[in-house]
Amino acid sequence: MNVTPEIVRAEMDYRVERALTGAALEHVRAVRRLHRPWYQRLFDHEHTGEASTEVNGPPLAA
């Protein structure tokens, strides 16, 4: 079985959530929501349903 960093990270996240309870678990989840990689934040921003801005004017009619 190939072990990738994503698999290891998911396993550790699972183990942390199983080990913690209450306020400690909520704190860990809050930190994870704040410290995400830039590409995840970019993906979230692109898919929030916000209207995109027109850079070079409106599209030409076909």
PDB file of N, CA and C in Angstrom:
ATOM      1  N   MET A   1       0.843  -1.171   0.000  1.00  0.00           N
ATOM      2  CA  MET A   1       0.000   0.000   0.000  1.00  0.00           C
ATOM      3  C   MET A   1       0.891   1.238   0.000  1.00  0.00           C
ATOM      4  N   ASN A   2       0.603   2.161  -0.885  1.00  0.00           N
ATOM      5  CA  ASN A   2       1.352   3.409  -0.943  1.00  0.00           C
ATOM      6  C   ASN A   2       0.815   4.365   0.114  1.00  0.00           C
ATOM      7  N   VAL A   3       1.712   4.923   0.891  1.00  0.00           N
ATOM      8  CA  VAL A   3       1.318   5.870   1.929  1.00  0.00           C
ATOM      9  C   VAL A   3       1.710   7.261   1.463  1.00  0.00           C
ATOM     10  N   THR A   4       0.714   8.104   1.290  1.00  0.00           N
ATOM     11  CA  THR A   4       0.951   9.472   0.865  1.00  0.00           C
ATOM     12  C   THR A   4       0.780  10.398   2.053  1.00  0.00           C
ATOM     13  N   PRO A   5       1.273  11.628   1.956  1.00  0.00           N
ATOM     14  CA  PRO A   5       1.085  12.585   3.051  1.00  0.00           C
ATOM     15  C   PRO A   5      -0.393  12.828   3.372  1.00  0.00           C
ATOM     16  N   GLU A   6      -1.250  12.762   2.371  1.00  0.00           N
ATOM     17  CA  GLU A   6      -2.679  12.975   2.603  1.00  0.00           C
ATOM     18  C   GLU A   6      -3.274  11.862   3.461  1.00  0.00           C
ATOM     19  N   ILE A   7      -2.833  10.630   3.213  1.00  0.00           N
ATOM     20  CA  ILE A   7      -3.325   9.500   4.009  1.00  0.00           C
ATOM     21  C   ILE A   7      -2.877   9.636   5.454  1.00  0.00           C
ATOM     22  N   VAL A   8      -1.614  10.003   5.652  1.00  0.00           N
ATOM     23  CA  VAL A   8      -1.089  10.160   7.005  1.00  0.00           C
ATOM     24  C   VAL A   8      -1.823  11.290   7.717  1.00  0.00           C
ATOM     25  N   ARG A   9      -2.039  12.402   7.032  1.00  0.00           N
ATOM     26  CA  ARG A   9      -2.730  13.547   7.632  1.00  0.00           C
ATOM     27  C   ARG A   9      -4.159  13.176   8.014  1.00  0.00           C
ATOM     28  N   ALA A  10      -4.846  12.470   7.152  1.00  0.00           N
ATOM     29  CA  ALA A  10      -6.224  12.061   7.452  1.00  0.00           C
ATOM     30  C   ALA A  10      -6.265  11.114   8.643  1.00  0.00           C
ATOM     31  N   GLU A  11      -5.333  10.193   8.720  1.00  0.00           N
ATOM     32  CA  GLU A  11      -5.286   9.270   9.848  1.00  0.00           C
ATOM     33  C   GLU A  11      -5.008  10.003  11.153  1.00  0.00           C
ATOM     34  N   MET A  12      -4.084  10.951  11.137  1.00  0.00           N
ATOM     35  CA  MET A  12      -3.779  11.710  12.355  1.00  0.00           C
ATOM     36  C   MET A  12      -4.955  12.587  12.761  1.00  0.00           C
ATOM     37  N   ASP A  13      -5.634  13.197  11.798  1.00  0.00           N
ATOM     38  CA  ASP A  13      -6.828  13.990  12.116  1.00  0.00           C
ATOM     39  C   ASP A  13      -7.883  13.111  12.769  1.00  0.00           C
ATOM     40  N   TYR A  14      -8.070  11.924  12.244  1.00  0.00           N
ATOM     41  CA  TYR A  14      -9.045  10.988  12.806  1.00  0.00           C
ATOM     42  C   TYR A  14      -8.679  10.625  14.247  1.00  0.00           C
ATOM     43  N   ARG A  15      -7.401  10.316  14.465  1.00  0.00           N
ATOM     44  CA  ARG A  15      -6.968   9.921  15.809  1.00  0.00           C
ATOM     45  C   ARG A  15      -7.096  11.067  16.808  1.00  0.00           C
ATOM     46  N   VAL A  16      -6.788  12.281  16.367  1.00  0.00           N
ATOM     47  CA  VAL A  16      -6.925  13.440  17.260  1.00  0.00           C
ATOM     48  C   VAL A  16      -8.386  13.637  17.638  1.00  0.00           C
ATOM     49  N   GLU A  17      -9.283  13.558  16.667  1.00  0.00           N
ATOM     50  CA  GLU A  17     -10.698  13.757  16.965  1.00  0.00           C
ATOM     51  C   GLU A  17     -11.250  12.661  17.861  1.00  0.00           C
ATOM     52  N   ARG A  18     -10.754  11.455  17.732  1.00  0.00           N
ATOM     53  CA  ARG A  18     -11.208  10.360  18.605  1.00  0.00           C
ATOM     54  C   ARG A  18     -10.679  10.539  20.026  1.00  0.00           C
ATOM     55  N   ALA A  19      -9.481  11.115  20.161  1.00  0.00           N
ATOM     56  CA  ALA A  19      -8.863  11.246  21.474  1.00  0.00           C
ATOM     57  C   ALA A  19      -9.376  12.452  22.255  1.00  0.00           C
ATOM     58  N   LEU A  20      -9.721  13.521  21.567  1.00  0.00           N
ATOM     59  CA  LEU A  20     -10.142  14.743  22.251  1.00  0.00           C
ATOM     60  C   LEU A  20     -11.656  14.785  22.419  1.00  0.00           C
ATOM     61  N   THR A  21     -12.073  15.531  23.421  1.00  0.00           N
ATOM     62  CA  THR A  21     -13.507  15.733  23.631  1.00  0.00           C
ATOM     63  C   THR A  21     -13.751  17.175  24.045  1.00  0.00           C
ATOM     64  N   GLY A  22     -14.961  17.603  23.872  1.00  0.00           N
ATOM     65  CA  GLY A  22     -15.398  18.895  24.381  1.00  0.00           C
ATOM     66  C   GLY A  22     -14.660  20.087  23.813  1.00  0.00           C
ATOM     67  N   ALA A  23     -14.224  20.980  24.715  1.00  0.00           N
ATOM     68  CA  ALA A  23     -13.611  22.241  24.326  1.00  0.00           C
ATOM     69  C   ALA A  23     -12.300  22.034  23.572  1.00  0.00           C
ATOM     70  N   ALA A  24     -11.535  21.023  23.943  1.00  0.00           N
ATOM     71  CA  ALA A  24     -10.263  20.769  23.262  1.00  0.00           C
ATOM     72  C   ALA A  24     -10.504  20.405  21.798  1.00  0.00           C
ATOM     73  N   LEU A  25     -11.506  19.598  21.534  1.00  0.00           N
ATOM     74  CA  LEU A  25     -11.830  19.218  20.157  1.00  0.00           C
ATOM     75  C   LEU A  25     -12.304  20.428  19.360  1.00  0.00           C
ATOM     76  N   GLU A  26     -13.142  21.248  19.938  1.00  0.00           N
ATOM     77  CA  GLU A  26     -13.612  22.448  19.240  1.00  0.00           C
ATOM     78  C   GLU A  26     -12.460  23.396  18.939  1.00  0.00           C
ATOM     79  N   HIS A  27     -11.498  23.485  19.842  1.00  0.00           N
ATOM     80  CA  HIS A  27     -10.331  24.332  19.605  1.00  0.00           C
ATOM     81  C   HIS A  27      -9.517  23.811  18.418  1.00  0.00           C
ATOM     82  N   VAL A  28      -9.293  22.514  18.364  1.00  0.00           N
ATOM     83  CA  VAL A  28      -8.532  21.923  17.257  1.00  0.00           C
ATOM     84  C   VAL A  28      -9.250  22.157  15.935  1.00  0.00           C
ATOM     85  N   ARG A  29     -10.561  21.988  15.914  1.00  0.00           N
ATOM     86  CA  ARG A  29     -11.323  22.215  14.678  1.00  0.00           C
ATOM     87  C   ARG A  29     -11.268  23.674  14.247  1.00  0.00           C
ATOM     88  N   ALA A  30     -11.330  24.596  15.201  1.00  0.00           N
ATOM     89  CA  ALA A  30     -11.253  26.021  14.870  1.00  0.00           C
ATOM     90  C   ALA A  30      -9.899  26.373  14.275  1.00  0.00           C
ATOM     91  N   VAL A  31      -8.836  25.824  14.840  1.00  0.00           N
ATOM     92  CA  VAL A  31      -7.493  26.084  14.309  1.00  0.00           C
ATOM     93  C   VAL A  31      -7.367  25.534  12.897  1.00  0.00           C
ATOM     94  N   ARG A  32      -7.910  24.359  12.652  1.00  0.00           N
ATOM     95  CA  ARG A  32      -7.842  23.770  11.303  1.00  0.00           C
ATOM     96  C   ARG A  32      -8.596  24.618  10.285  1.00  0.00           C
ATOM     97  N   ARG A  33      -9.731  25.202  10.691  1.00  0.00           N
ATOM     98  CA  ARG A  33     -10.482  26.046   9.761  1.00  0.00           C
ATOM     99  C   ARG A  33      -9.704  27.301   9.412  1.00  0.00           C
ATOM    100  N   LEU A  34      -8.925  27.835  10.353  1.00  0.00           N
ATOM    101  CA  LEU A  34      -8.181  29.070  10.118  1.00  0.00           C
ATOM    102  C   LEU A  34      -6.905  28.844   9.328  1.00  0.00           C
ATOM    103  N   HIS A  35      -6.235  27.732   9.538  1.00  0.00           N
ATOM    104  CA  HIS A  35      -4.935  27.499   8.933  1.00  0.00           C
ATOM    105  C   HIS A  35      -5.031  26.460   7.829  1.00  0.00           C
ATOM    106  N   ARG A  36      -5.638  26.878   6.733  1.00  0.00           N
ATOM    107  CA  ARG A  36      -5.721  25.996   5.570  1.00  0.00           C
ATOM    108  C   ARG A  36      -4.757  26.489   4.499  1.00  0.00           C
ATOM    109  N   PRO A  37      -4.308  25.626   3.631  1.00  0.00           N
ATOM    110  CA  PRO A  37      -3.404  26.048   2.555  1.00  0.00           C
ATOM    111  C   PRO A  37      -4.081  27.079   1.643  1.00  0.00           C
ATOM    112  N   TRP A  38      -3.280  27.888   0.989  1.00  0.00           N
ATOM    113  CA  TRP A  38      -3.805  28.954   0.143  1.00  0.00           C
ATOM    114  C   TRP A  38      -4.689  28.419  -0.976  1.00  0.00           C
ATOM    115  N   TYR A  39      -4.346  27.244  -1.520  1.00  0.00           N
ATOM    116  CA  TYR A  39      -5.125  26.728  -2.647  1.00  0.00           C
ATOM    117  C   TYR A  39      -6.518  26.284  -2.198  1.00  0.00           C
ATOM    118  N   GLN A  40      -6.681  25.831  -0.948  1.00  0.00           N
ATOM    119  CA  GLN A  40      -8.018  25.499  -0.460  1.00  0.00           C
ATOM    120  C   GLN A  40      -8.845  26.757  -0.260  1.00  0.00           C
ATOM    121  N   ARG A  41      -8.224  27.820   0.272  1.00  0.00           N
ATOM    122  CA  ARG A  41      -8.946  29.069   0.443  1.00  0.00           C
ATOM    123  C   ARG A  41      -9.353  29.637  -0.906  1.00  0.00           C
ATOM    124  N   LEU A  42      -8.477  29.532  -1.905  1.00  0.00           N
ATOM    125  CA  LEU A  42      -8.788  30.011  -3.250  1.00  0.00           C
ATOM    126  C   LEU A  42      -9.955  29.229  -3.829  1.00  0.00           C
ATOM    127  N   PHE A  43      -9.939  27.911  -3.682  1.00  0.00           N
ATOM    128  CA  PHE A  43     -11.016  27.070  -4.199  1.00  0.00           C
ATOM    129  C   PHE A  43     -12.349  27.436  -3.547  1.00  0.00           C
ATOM    130  N   ASP A  44     -12.345  27.670  -2.225  1.00  0.00           N
ATOM    131  CA  ASP A  44     -13.566  28.056  -1.527  1.00  0.00           C
ATOM    132  C   ASP A  44     -14.091  29.384  -2.050  1.00  0.00           C
ATOM    133  N   HIS A  45     -13.189  30.324  -2.311  1.00  0.00           N
ATOM    134  CA  HIS A  45     -13.604  31.640  -2.797  1.00  0.00           C
ATOM    135  C   HIS A  45     -14.202  31.544  -4.195  1.00  0.00           C
ATOM    136  N   GLU A  46     -13.637  30.704  -5.040  1.00  0.00           N
ATOM    137  CA  GLU A  46     -14.124  30.576  -6.414  1.00  0.00           C
ATOM    138  C   GLU A  46     -15.496  29.926  -6.479  1.00  0.00           C
ATOM    139  N   HIS A  47     -15.854  29.097  -5.515  1.00  0.00           N
ATOM    140  CA  HIS A  47     -17.089  28.339  -5.594  1.00  0.00           C
ATOM    141  C   HIS A  47     -18.125  28.759  -4.557  1.00  0.00           C
ATOM    142  N   THR A  48     -18.094  30.030  -4.149  1.00  0.00           N
ATOM    143  CA  THR A  48     -19.074  30.506  -3.179  1.00  0.00           C
ATOM    144  C   THR A  48     -20.321  31.042  -3.858  1.00  0.00           C
ATOM    145  N   GLY A  49     -20.315  31.104  -5.175  1.00  0.00           N
ATOM    146  CA  GLY A  49     -21.483  31.604  -5.891  1.00  0.00           C
ATOM    147  C   GLY A  49     -21.428  33.099  -6.120  1.00  0.00           C
ATOM    148  N   GLU A  50     -20.324  33.731  -5.771  1.00  0.00           N
ATOM    149  CA  GLU A  50     -20.184  35.156  -5.997  1.00  0.00           C
ATOM    150  C   GLU A  50     -20.039  35.412  -7.496  1.00  0.00           C
ATOM    151  N   ALA A  51     -20.575  36.543  -7.926  1.00  0.00           N
ATOM    152  CA  ALA A  51     -20.467  36.890  -9.335  1.00  0.00           C
ATOM    153  C   ALA A  51     -19.015  37.235  -9.658  1.00  0.00           C
ATOM    154  N   SER A  52     -18.549  36.762 -10.776  1.00  0.00           N
ATOM    155  CA  SER A  52     -17.183  37.070 -11.176  1.00  0.00           C
ATOM    156  C   SER A  52     -17.135  38.465 -11.786  1.00  0.00           C
ATOM    157  N   THR A  53     -16.013  39.112 -11.653  1.00  0.00           N
ATOM    158  CA  THR A  53     -15.867  40.452 -12.209  1.00  0.00           C
ATOM    159  C   THR A  53     -15.419  40.333 -13.658  1.00  0.00           C
ATOM    160  N   GLU A  54     -15.849  41.288 -14.452  1.00  0.00           N
ATOM    161  CA  GLU A  54     -15.467  41.302 -15.858  1.00  0.00           C
ATOM    162  C   GLU A  54     -14.175  42.082 -15.989  1.00  0.00           C
ATOM    163  N   VAL A  55     -13.149  41.450 -16.508  1.00  0.00           N
ATOM    164  CA  VAL A  55     -11.851  42.093 -16.590  1.00  0.00           C
ATOM    165  C   VAL A  55     -11.749  42.949 -17.844  1.00  0.00           C
ATOM    166  N   ASN A  56     -12.131  42.436 -18.971  1.00  0.00           N
ATOM    167  CA  ASN A  56     -11.985  43.140 -20.245  1.00  0.00           C
ATOM    168  C   ASN A  56     -13.323  43.543 -20.840  1.00  0.00           C
ATOM    169  N   GLY A  57     -14.315  43.787 -20.020  1.00  0.00           N
ATOM    170  CA  GLY A  57     -15.621  44.179 -20.506  1.00  0.00           C
ATOM    171  C   GLY A  57     -16.513  42.981 -20.709  1.00  0.00           C
ATOM    172  N   PRO A  58     -17.757  43.219 -21.128  1.00  0.00           N
ATOM    173  CA  PRO A  58     -18.697  42.120 -21.299  1.00  0.00           C
ATOM    174  C   PRO A  58     -18.288  41.204 -22.461  1.00  0.00           C
ATOM    175  N   PRO A  59     -18.714  39.952 -22.434  1.00  0.00           N
ATOM    176  CA  PRO A  59     -18.383  39.050 -23.537  1.00  0.00           C
ATOM    177  C   PRO A  59     -19.081  39.480 -24.821  1.00  0.00           C
ATOM    178  N   LEU A  60     -18.428  39.201 -25.956  1.00  0.00           N
ATOM    179  CA  LEU A  60     -18.999  39.570 -27.243  1.00  0.00           C
ATOM    180  C   LEU A  60     -20.146  38.648 -27.606  1.00  0.00           C
ATOM    181  N   ALA A  61     -21.153  39.196 -28.280  1.00  0.00           N
ATOM    182  CA  ALA A  61     -22.292  38.380 -28.721  1.00  0.00           C
ATOM    183  C   ALA A  61     -21.826  37.457 -29.845  1.00  0.00           C
ATOM    184  N   ALA A  62     -22.383  36.260 -29.861  1.00  0.00           N
ATOM    185  CA  ALA A  62     -21.969  35.270 -30.857  1.00  0.00           C
ATOM    186  C   ALA A  62     -22.598  35.526 -32.190  1.00  0.00           C
TER     187      ALA A  62
END
